[in-house]
PDB file of C-alpha atoms in Angstrom:
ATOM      1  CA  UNK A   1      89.666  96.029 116.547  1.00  0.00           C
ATOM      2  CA  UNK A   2      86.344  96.923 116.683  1.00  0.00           C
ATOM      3  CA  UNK A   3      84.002  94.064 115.752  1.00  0.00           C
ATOM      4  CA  UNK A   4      82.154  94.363 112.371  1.00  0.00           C
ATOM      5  CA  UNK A   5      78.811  93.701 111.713  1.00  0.00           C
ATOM      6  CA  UNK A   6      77.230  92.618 108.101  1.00  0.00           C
ATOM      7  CA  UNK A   7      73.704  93.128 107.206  1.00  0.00           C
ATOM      8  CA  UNK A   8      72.007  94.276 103.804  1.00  0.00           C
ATOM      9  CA  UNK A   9      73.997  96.599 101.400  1.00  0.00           C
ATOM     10  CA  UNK A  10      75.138  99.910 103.634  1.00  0.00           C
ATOM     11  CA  UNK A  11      74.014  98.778 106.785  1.00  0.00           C
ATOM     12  CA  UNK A  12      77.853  97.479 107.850  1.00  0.00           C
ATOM     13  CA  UNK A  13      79.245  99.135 111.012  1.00  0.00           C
ATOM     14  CA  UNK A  14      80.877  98.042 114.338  1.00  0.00           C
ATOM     15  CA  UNK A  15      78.676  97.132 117.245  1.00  0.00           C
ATOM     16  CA  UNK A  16      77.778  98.477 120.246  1.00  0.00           C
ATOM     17  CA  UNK A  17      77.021 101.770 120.825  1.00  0.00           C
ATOM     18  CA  UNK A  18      77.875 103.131 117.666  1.00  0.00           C
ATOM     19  CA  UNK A  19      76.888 100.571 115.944  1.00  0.00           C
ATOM     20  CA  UNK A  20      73.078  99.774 113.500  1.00  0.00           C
ATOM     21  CA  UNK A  21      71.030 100.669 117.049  1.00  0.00           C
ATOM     22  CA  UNK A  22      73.752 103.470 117.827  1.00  0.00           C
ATOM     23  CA  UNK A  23      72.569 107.648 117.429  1.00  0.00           C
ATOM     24  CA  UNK A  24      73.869 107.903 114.412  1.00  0.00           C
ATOM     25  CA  UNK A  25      71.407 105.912 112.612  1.00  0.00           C
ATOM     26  CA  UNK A  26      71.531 102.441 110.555  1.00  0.00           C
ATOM     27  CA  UNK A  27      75.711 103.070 109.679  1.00  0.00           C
ATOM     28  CA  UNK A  28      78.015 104.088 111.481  1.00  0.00           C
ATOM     29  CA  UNK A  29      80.249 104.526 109.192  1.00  0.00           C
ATOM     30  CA  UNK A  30      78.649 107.564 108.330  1.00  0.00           C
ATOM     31  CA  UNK A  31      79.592 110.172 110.325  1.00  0.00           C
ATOM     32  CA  UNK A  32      79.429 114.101 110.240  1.00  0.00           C
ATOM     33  CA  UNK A  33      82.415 116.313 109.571  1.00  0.00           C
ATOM     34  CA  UNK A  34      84.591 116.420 112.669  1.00  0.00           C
ATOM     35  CA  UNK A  35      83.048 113.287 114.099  1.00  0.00           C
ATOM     36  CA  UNK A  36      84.571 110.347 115.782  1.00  0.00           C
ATOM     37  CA  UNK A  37      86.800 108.532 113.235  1.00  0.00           C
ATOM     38  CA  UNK A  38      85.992 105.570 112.161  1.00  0.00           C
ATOM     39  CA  UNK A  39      87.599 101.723 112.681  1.00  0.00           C
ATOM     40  CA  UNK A  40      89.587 102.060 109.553  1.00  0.00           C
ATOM     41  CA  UNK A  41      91.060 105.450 110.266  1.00  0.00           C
ATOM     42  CA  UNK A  42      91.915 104.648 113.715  1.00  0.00           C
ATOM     43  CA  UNK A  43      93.910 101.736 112.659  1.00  0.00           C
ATOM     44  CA  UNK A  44      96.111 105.028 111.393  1.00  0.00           C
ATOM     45  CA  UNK A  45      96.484 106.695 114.323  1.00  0.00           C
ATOM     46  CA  UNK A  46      99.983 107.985 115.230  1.00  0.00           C
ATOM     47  CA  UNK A  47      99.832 106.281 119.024  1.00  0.00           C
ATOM     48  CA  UNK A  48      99.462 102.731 117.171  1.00  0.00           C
ATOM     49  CA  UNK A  49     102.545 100.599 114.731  1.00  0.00           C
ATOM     50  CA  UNK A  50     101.601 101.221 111.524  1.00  0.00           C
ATOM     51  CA  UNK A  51      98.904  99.443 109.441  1.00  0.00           C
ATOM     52  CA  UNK A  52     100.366  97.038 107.334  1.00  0.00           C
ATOM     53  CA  UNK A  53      98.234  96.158 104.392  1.00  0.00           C
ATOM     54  CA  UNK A  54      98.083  92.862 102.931  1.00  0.00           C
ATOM     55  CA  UNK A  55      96.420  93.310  99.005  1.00  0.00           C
ATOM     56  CA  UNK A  56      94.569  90.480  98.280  1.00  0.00           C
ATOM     57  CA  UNK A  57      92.910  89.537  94.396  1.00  0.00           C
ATOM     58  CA  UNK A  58      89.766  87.061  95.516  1.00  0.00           C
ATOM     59  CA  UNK A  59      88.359  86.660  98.041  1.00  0.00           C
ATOM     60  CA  UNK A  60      90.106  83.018  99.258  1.00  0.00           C
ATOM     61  CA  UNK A  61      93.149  85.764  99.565  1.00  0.00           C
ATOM     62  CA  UNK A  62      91.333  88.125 101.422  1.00  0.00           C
ATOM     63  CA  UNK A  63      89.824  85.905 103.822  1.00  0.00           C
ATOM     64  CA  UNK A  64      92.952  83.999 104.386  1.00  0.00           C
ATOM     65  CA  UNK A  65      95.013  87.109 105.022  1.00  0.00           C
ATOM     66  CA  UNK A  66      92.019  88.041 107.564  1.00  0.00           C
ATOM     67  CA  UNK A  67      91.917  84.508 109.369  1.00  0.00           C
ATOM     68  CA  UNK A  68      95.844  85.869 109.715  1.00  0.00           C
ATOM     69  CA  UNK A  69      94.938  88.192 111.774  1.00  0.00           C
ATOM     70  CA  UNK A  70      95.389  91.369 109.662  1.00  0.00           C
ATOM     71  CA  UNK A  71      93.394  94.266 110.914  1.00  0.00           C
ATOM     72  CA  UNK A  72      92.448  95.267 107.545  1.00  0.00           C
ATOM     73  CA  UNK A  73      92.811  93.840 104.124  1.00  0.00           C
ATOM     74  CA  UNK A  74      93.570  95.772 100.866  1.00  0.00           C
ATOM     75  CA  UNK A  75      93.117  94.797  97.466  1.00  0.00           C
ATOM     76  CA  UNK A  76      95.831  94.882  94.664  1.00  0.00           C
ATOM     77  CA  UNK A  77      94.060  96.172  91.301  1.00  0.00           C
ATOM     78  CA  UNK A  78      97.247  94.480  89.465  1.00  0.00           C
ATOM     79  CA  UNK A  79      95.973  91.117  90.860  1.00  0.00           C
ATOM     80  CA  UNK A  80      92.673  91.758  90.412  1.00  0.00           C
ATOM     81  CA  UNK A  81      92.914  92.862  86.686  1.00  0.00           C
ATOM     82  CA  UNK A  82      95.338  89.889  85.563  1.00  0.00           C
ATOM     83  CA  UNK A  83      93.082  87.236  87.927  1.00  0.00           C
ATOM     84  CA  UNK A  84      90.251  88.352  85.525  1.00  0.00           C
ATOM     85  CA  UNK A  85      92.408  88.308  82.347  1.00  0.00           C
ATOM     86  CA  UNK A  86      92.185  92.387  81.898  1.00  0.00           C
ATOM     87  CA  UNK A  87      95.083  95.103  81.935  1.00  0.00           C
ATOM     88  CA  UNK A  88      95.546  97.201  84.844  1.00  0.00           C
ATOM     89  CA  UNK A  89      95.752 100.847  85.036  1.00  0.00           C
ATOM     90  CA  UNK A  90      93.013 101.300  82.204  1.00  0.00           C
ATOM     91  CA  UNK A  91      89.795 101.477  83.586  1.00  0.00           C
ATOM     92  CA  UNK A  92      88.926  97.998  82.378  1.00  0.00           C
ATOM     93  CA  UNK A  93      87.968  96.103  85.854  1.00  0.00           C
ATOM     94  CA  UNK A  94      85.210  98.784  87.244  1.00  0.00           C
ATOM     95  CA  UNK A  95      82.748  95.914  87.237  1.00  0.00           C
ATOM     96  CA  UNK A  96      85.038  93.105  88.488  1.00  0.00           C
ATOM     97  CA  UNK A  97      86.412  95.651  91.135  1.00  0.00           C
ATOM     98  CA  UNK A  98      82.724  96.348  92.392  1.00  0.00           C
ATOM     99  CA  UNK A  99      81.956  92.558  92.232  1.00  0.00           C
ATOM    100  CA  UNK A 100      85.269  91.538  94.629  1.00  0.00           C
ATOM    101  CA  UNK A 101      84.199  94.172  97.255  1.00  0.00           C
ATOM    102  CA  UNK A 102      80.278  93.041  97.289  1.00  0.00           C
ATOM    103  CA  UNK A 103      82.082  89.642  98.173  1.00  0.00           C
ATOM    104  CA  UNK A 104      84.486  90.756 100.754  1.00  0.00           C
ATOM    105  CA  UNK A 105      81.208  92.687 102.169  1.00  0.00           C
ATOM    106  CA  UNK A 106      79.584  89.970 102.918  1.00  0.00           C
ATOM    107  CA  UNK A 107      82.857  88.905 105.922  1.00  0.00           C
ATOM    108  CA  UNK A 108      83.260  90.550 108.931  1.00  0.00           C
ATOM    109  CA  UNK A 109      86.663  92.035 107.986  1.00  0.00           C
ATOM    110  CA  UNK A 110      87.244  95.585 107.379  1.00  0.00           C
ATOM    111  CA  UNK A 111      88.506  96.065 104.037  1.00  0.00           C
ATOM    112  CA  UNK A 112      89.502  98.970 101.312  1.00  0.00           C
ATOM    113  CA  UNK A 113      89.735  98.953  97.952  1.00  0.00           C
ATOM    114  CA  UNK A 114      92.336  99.837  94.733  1.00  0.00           C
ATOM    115  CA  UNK A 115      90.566 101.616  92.601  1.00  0.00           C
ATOM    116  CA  UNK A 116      93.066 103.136  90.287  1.00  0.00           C
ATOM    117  CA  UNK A 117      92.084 106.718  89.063  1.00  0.00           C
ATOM    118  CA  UNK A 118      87.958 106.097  89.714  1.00  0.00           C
ATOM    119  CA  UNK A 119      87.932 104.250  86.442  1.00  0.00           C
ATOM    120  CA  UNK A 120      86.950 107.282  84.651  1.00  0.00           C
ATOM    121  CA  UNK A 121      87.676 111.566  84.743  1.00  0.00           C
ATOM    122  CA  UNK A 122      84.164 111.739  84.704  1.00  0.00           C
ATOM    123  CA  UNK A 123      84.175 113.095  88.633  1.00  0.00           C
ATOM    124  CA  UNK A 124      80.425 112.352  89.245  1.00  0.00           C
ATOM    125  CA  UNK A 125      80.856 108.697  88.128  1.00  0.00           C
ATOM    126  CA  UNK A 126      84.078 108.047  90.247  1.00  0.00           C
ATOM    127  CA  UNK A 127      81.977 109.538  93.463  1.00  0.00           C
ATOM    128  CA  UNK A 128      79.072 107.295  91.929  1.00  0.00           C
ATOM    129  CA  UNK A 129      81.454 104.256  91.960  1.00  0.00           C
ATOM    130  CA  UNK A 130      82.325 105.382  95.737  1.00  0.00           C
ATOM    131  CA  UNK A 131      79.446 105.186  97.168  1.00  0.00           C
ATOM    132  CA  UNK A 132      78.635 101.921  95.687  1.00  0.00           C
ATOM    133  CA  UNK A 133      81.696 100.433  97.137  1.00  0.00           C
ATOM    134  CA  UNK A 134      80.749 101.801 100.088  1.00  0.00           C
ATOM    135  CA  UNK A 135      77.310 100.729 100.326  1.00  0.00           C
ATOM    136  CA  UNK A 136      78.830  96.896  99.409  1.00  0.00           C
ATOM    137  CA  UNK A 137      81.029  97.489 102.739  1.00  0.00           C
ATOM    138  CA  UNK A 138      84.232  99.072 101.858  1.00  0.00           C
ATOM    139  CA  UNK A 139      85.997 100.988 104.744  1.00  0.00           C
ATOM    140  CA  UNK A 140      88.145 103.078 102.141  1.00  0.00           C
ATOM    141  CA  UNK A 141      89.567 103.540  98.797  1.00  0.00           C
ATOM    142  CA  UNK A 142      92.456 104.166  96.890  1.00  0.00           C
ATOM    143  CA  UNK A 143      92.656 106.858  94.273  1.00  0.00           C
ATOM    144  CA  UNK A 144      95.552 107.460  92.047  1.00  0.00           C
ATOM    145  CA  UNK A 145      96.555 110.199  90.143  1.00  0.00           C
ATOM    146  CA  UNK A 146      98.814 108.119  87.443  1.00  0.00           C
ATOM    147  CA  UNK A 147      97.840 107.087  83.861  1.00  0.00           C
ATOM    148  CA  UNK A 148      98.810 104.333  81.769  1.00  0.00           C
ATOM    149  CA  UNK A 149     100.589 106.301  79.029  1.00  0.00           C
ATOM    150  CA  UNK A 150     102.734 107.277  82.028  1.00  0.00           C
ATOM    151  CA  UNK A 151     101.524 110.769  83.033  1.00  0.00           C
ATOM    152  CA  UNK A 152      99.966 112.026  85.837  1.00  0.00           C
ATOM    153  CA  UNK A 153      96.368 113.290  85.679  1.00  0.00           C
ATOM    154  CA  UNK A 154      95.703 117.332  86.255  1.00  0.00           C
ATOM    155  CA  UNK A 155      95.899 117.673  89.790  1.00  0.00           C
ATOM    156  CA  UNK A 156      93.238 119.749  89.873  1.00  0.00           C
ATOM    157  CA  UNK A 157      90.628 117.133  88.654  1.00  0.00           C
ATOM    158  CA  UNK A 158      92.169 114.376  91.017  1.00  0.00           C
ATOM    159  CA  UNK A 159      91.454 117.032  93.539  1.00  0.00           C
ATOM    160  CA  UNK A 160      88.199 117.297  92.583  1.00  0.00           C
ATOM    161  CA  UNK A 161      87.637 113.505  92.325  1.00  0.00           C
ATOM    162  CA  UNK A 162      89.021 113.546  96.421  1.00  0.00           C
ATOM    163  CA  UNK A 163      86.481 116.176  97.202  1.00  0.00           C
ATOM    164  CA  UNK A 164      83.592 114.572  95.357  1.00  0.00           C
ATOM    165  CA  UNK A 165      83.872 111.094  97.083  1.00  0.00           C
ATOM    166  CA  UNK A 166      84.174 112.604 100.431  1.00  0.00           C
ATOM    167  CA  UNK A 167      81.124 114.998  99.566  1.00  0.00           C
ATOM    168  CA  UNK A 168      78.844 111.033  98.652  1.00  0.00           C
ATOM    169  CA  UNK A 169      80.869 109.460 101.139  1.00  0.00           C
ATOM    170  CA  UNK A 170      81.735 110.836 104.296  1.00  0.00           C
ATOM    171  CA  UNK A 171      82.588 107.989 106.042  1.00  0.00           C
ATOM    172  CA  UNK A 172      84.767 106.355 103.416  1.00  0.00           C
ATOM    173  CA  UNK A 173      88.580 106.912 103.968  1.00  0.00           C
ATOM    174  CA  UNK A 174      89.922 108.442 100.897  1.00  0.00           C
ATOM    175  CA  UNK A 175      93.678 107.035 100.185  1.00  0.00           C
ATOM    176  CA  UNK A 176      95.239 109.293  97.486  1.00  0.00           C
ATOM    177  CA  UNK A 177      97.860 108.509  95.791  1.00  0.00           C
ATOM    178  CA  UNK A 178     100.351 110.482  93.710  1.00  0.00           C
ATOM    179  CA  UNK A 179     102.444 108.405  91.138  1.00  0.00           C
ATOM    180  CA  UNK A 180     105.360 110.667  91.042  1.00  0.00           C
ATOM    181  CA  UNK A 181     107.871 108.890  92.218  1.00  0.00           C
ATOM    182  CA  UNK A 182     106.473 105.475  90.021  1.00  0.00           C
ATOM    183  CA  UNK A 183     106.229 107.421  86.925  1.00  0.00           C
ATOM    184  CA  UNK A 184     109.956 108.754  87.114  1.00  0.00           C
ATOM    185  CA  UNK A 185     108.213 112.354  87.292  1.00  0.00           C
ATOM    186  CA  UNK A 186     108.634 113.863  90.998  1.00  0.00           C
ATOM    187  CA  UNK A 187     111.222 116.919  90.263  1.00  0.00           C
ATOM    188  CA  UNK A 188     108.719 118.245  93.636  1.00  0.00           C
ATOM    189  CA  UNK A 189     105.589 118.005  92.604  1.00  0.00           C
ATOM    190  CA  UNK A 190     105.441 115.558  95.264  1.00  0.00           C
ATOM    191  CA  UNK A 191     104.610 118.409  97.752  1.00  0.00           C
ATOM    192  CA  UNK A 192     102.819 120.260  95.401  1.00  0.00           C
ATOM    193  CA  UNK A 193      99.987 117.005  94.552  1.00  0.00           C
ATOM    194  CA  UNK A 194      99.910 116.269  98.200  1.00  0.00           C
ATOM    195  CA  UNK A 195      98.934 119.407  99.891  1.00  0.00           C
ATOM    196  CA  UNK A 196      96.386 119.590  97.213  1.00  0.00           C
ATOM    197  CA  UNK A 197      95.182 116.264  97.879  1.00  0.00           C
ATOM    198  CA  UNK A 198      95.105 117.156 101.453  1.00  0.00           C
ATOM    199  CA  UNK A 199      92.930 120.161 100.947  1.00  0.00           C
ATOM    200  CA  UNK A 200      90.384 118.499  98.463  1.00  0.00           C
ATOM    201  CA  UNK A 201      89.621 116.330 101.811  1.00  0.00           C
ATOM    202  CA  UNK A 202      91.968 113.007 101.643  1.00  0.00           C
ATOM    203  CA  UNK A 203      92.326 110.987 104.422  1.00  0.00           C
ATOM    204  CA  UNK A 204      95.602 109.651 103.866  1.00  0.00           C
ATOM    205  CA  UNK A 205      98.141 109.941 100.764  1.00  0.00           C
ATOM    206  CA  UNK A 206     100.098 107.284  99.601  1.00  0.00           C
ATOM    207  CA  UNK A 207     103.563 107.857  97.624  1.00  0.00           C
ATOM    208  CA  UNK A 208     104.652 104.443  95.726  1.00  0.00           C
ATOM    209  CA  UNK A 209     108.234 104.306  94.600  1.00  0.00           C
ATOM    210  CA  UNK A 210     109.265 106.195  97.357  1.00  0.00           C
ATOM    211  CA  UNK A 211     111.916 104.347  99.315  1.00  0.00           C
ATOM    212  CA  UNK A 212     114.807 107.108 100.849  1.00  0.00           C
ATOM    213  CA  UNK A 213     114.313 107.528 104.241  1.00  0.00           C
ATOM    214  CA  UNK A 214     115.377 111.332 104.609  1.00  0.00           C
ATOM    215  CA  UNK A 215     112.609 112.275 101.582  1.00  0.00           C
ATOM    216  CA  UNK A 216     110.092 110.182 103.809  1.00  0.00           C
ATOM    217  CA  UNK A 217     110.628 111.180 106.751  1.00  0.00           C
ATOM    218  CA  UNK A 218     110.393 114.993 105.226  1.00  0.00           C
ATOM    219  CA  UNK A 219     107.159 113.974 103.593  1.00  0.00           C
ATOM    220  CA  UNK A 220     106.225 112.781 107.294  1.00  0.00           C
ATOM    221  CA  UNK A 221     106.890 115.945 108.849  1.00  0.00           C
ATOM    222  CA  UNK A 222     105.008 118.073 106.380  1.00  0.00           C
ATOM    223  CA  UNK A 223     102.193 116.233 106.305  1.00  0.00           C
ATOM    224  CA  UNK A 224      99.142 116.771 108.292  1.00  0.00           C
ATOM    225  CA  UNK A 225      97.378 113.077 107.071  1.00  0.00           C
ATOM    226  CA  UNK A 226      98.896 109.955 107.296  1.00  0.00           C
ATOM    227  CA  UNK A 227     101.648 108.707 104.853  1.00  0.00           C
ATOM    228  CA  UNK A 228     101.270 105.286 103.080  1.00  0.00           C
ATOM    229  CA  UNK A 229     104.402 103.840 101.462  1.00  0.00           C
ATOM    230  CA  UNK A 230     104.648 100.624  99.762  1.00  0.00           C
ATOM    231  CA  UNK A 231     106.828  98.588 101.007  1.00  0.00           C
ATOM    232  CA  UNK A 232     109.522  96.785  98.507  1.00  0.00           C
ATOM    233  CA  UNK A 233     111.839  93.467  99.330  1.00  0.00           C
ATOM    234  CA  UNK A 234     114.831  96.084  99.028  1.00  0.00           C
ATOM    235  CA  UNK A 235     113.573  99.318 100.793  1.00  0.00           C
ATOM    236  CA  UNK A 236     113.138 100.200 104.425  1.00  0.00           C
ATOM    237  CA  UNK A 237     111.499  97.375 106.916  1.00  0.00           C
ATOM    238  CA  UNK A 238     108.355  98.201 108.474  1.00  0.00           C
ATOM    239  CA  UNK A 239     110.199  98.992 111.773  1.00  0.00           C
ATOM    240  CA  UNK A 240     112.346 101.625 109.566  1.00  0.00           C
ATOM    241  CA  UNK A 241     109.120 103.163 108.235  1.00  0.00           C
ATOM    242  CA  UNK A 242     107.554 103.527 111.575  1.00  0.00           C
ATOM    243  CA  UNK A 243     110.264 105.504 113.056  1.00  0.00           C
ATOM    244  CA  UNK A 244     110.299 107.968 110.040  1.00  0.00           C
ATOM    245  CA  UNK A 245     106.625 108.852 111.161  1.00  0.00           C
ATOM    246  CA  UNK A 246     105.170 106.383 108.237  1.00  0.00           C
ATOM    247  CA  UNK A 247     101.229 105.151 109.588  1.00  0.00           C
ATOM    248  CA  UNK A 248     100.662 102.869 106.495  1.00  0.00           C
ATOM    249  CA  UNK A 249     102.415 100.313 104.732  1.00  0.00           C
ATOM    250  CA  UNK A 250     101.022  98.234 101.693  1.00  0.00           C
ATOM    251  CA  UNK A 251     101.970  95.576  99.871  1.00  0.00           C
ATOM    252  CA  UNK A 252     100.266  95.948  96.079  1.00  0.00           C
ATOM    253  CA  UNK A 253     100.871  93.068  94.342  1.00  0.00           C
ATOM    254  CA  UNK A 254     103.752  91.643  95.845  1.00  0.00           C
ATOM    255  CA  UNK A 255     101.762  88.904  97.487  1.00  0.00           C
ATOM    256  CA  UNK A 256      99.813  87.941  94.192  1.00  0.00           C
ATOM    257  CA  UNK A 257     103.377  87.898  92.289  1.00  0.00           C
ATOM    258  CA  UNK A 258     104.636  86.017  94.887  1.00  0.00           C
ATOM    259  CA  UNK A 259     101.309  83.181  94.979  1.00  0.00           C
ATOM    260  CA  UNK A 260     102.224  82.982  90.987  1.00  0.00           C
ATOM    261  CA  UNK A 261     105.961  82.305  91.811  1.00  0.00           C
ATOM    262  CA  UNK A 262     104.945  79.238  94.211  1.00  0.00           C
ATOM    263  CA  UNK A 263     102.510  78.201  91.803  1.00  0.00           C
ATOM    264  CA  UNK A 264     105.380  77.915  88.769  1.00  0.00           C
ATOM    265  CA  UNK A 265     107.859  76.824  91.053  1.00  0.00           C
ATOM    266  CA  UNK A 266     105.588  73.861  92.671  1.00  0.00           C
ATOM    267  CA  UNK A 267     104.174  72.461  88.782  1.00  0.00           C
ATOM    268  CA  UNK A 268     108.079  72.555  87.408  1.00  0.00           C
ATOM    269  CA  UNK A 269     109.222  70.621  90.651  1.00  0.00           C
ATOM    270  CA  UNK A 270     106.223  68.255  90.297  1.00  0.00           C
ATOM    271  CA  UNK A 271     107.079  68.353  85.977  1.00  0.00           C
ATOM    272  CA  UNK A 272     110.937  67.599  86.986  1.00  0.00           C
ATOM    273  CA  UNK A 273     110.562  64.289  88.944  1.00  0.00           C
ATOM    274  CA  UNK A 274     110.503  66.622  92.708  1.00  0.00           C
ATOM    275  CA  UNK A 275     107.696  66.059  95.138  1.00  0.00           C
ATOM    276  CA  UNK A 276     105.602  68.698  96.247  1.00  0.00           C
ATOM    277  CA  UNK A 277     105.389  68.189 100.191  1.00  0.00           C
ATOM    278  CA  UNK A 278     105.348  72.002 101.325  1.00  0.00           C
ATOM    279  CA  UNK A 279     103.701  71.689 105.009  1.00  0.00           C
ATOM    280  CA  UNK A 280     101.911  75.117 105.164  1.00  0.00           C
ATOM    281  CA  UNK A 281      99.808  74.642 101.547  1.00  0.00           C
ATOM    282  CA  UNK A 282      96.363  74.635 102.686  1.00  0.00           C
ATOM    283  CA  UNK A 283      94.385  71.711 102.001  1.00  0.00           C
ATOM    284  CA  UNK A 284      91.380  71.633 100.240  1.00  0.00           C
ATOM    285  CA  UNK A 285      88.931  71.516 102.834  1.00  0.00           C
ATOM    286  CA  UNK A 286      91.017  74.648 104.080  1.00  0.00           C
ATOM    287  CA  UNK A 287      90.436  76.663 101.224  1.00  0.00           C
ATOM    288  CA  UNK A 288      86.321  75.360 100.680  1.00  0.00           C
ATOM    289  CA  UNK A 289      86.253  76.911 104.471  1.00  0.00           C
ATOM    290  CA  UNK A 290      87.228  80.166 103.805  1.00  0.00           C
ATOM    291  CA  UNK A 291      84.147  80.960 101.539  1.00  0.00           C
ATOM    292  CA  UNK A 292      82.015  79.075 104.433  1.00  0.00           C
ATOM    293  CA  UNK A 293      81.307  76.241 102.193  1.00  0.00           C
ATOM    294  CA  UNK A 294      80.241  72.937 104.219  1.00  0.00           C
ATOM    295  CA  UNK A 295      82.913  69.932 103.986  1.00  0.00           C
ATOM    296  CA  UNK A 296      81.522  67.974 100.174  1.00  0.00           C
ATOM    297  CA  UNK A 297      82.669  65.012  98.507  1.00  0.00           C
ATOM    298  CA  UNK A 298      85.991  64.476  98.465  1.00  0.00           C
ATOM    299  CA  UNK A 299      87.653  66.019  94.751  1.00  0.00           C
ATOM    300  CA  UNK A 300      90.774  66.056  93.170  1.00  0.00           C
ATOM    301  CA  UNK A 301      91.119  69.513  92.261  1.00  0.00           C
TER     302      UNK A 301
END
């Protein structure tokens, strides 16, 4: 992976050539139509295994799932939302959303974000909210076209919400997601969102829900961006995806559902008489280190 540099707001890019001192100016993540792609999007690149993406909810997630090795880290707006005590799905974590990635900026990881549907129909605010996520150091974003009273928005105004953020943002990579298959609604307008999506100027689509390999790998074929599918406990493995085409695979909020299943399963164990001696918990000083904060006084939290 290309190595990342971190400077003020917007001036994040990889080194070297391209990079701040590079031709095309203070970020090169900005780039003009039919340019080079950039770090992110080549991590999607058919000649590569597919990118799987961790979601993380803080940034002690994020940064541990980096010092992993993980190419790229995603965030889970489920995780986010319920870390900050707020619903998901309705528009109510714009500001914590915007907070997390000014963190996550700050690290030399690349990183993009779950943004739900913008966090408004308003299509100048969502390409607003873009380039602020942007300018904090995001490498992409995820757009989705569901709603919480479980339908899907016009496609013509998530569309236009595609074509907007890629109008302020060039360099962003636009992840758009149709919730056809999670709402229960596909009867094919699978196809239908996609190719939309597609022309409006995405970058990628992502179809959650979607687990049969022979309606993947027909997705795969028609498509002319790469195809994200979230990966469940029961569905295809990664290797399974890959060879139906797949270039993306995320994990939502399986790994923050999973963090609060260790964390009720270690306090009843401790509550039931057990002992809580689970070799890879990180320690304390592990977890002040990934924020960068210098060894303290000891503590017992």
């Amino acid at each position: 992976m290309t190595p990342m540099t971190h400077g003020p707001a917007g001036t994040t890019g990889p080194t070297g050539p391209e990079g701040p001192e590079g031709p095309e100016g203070p970020d090169a993540r900005t780039r003009p139509a039919g340019g080079p792609p950039s770090p992110f999007a080549l991590l999607h690149e058919r000649d590569r295994a597919p990118l799987l993406l961790p979601n993380a909810w803080d940034h002690a997630s994020a940064a541990a799932l980096a010092g992993q090795g993980f190419p790229a880290i995603g965030t889970t707006s489920l995780g986010v939302a319920a870390a900050a005590g707020l619903p998901d799905g309705a528009a109510a974590t714009r500001d914590v959303t915007l907070a997390l990635a000014r963190r996550l900026g700050q690290d030399s990881f690349l990183f993009s974000v779950d943004a739900e549907g913008g966090f408004s129909d308003d299509v100048e605010a969502v390409a607003a909210l873009a380039r602020e996520l942007y300018e904090a150091g995001a490498a992409g974003i995820n757009l989705e076209d569901g709603r919480p009273d479980g339908t899907l928005a016009p496609v013509e105004l998530h569309a236009a919400k595609i074509a907007a953020v890629k109008a302020a943002t060039p360099g962003l990579f636009v992840n758009a997601r149709t919730d056809t298959h999670w709402l229960g609604q596909e009867k094919g307008r699978t196809t239908t969102r996609l190719a939309a999506y597609e022309q409006a100027g995405a970058d990628g689509v992502f179809v959650p829900g979607l687990a049969e390999p022979d309606g993947i790998a027909a997705l795969t074929a028609a498509l002319t961006v790469p195809l994200n599918i979230l990966y469940t406990p029961a569905g295809p493995t990664v290797a399974d995806l890959a060879g139906l085409g797949v270039r993306r695979v995320s994990l939502g909020s399986l790994l923050y559902r999973s963090a609060l299943a260790a964390a009720l399963a270690t306090a009843a164990a401790v509550r039931d008489g057990g002992r809580h001696a689970d070799p890879v918990t990180p320690s304390y000083a592990a977890v002040q280190r990934l924020s960068g904060a210098c060894p303290g006084a000891p503590s017992n939290s």
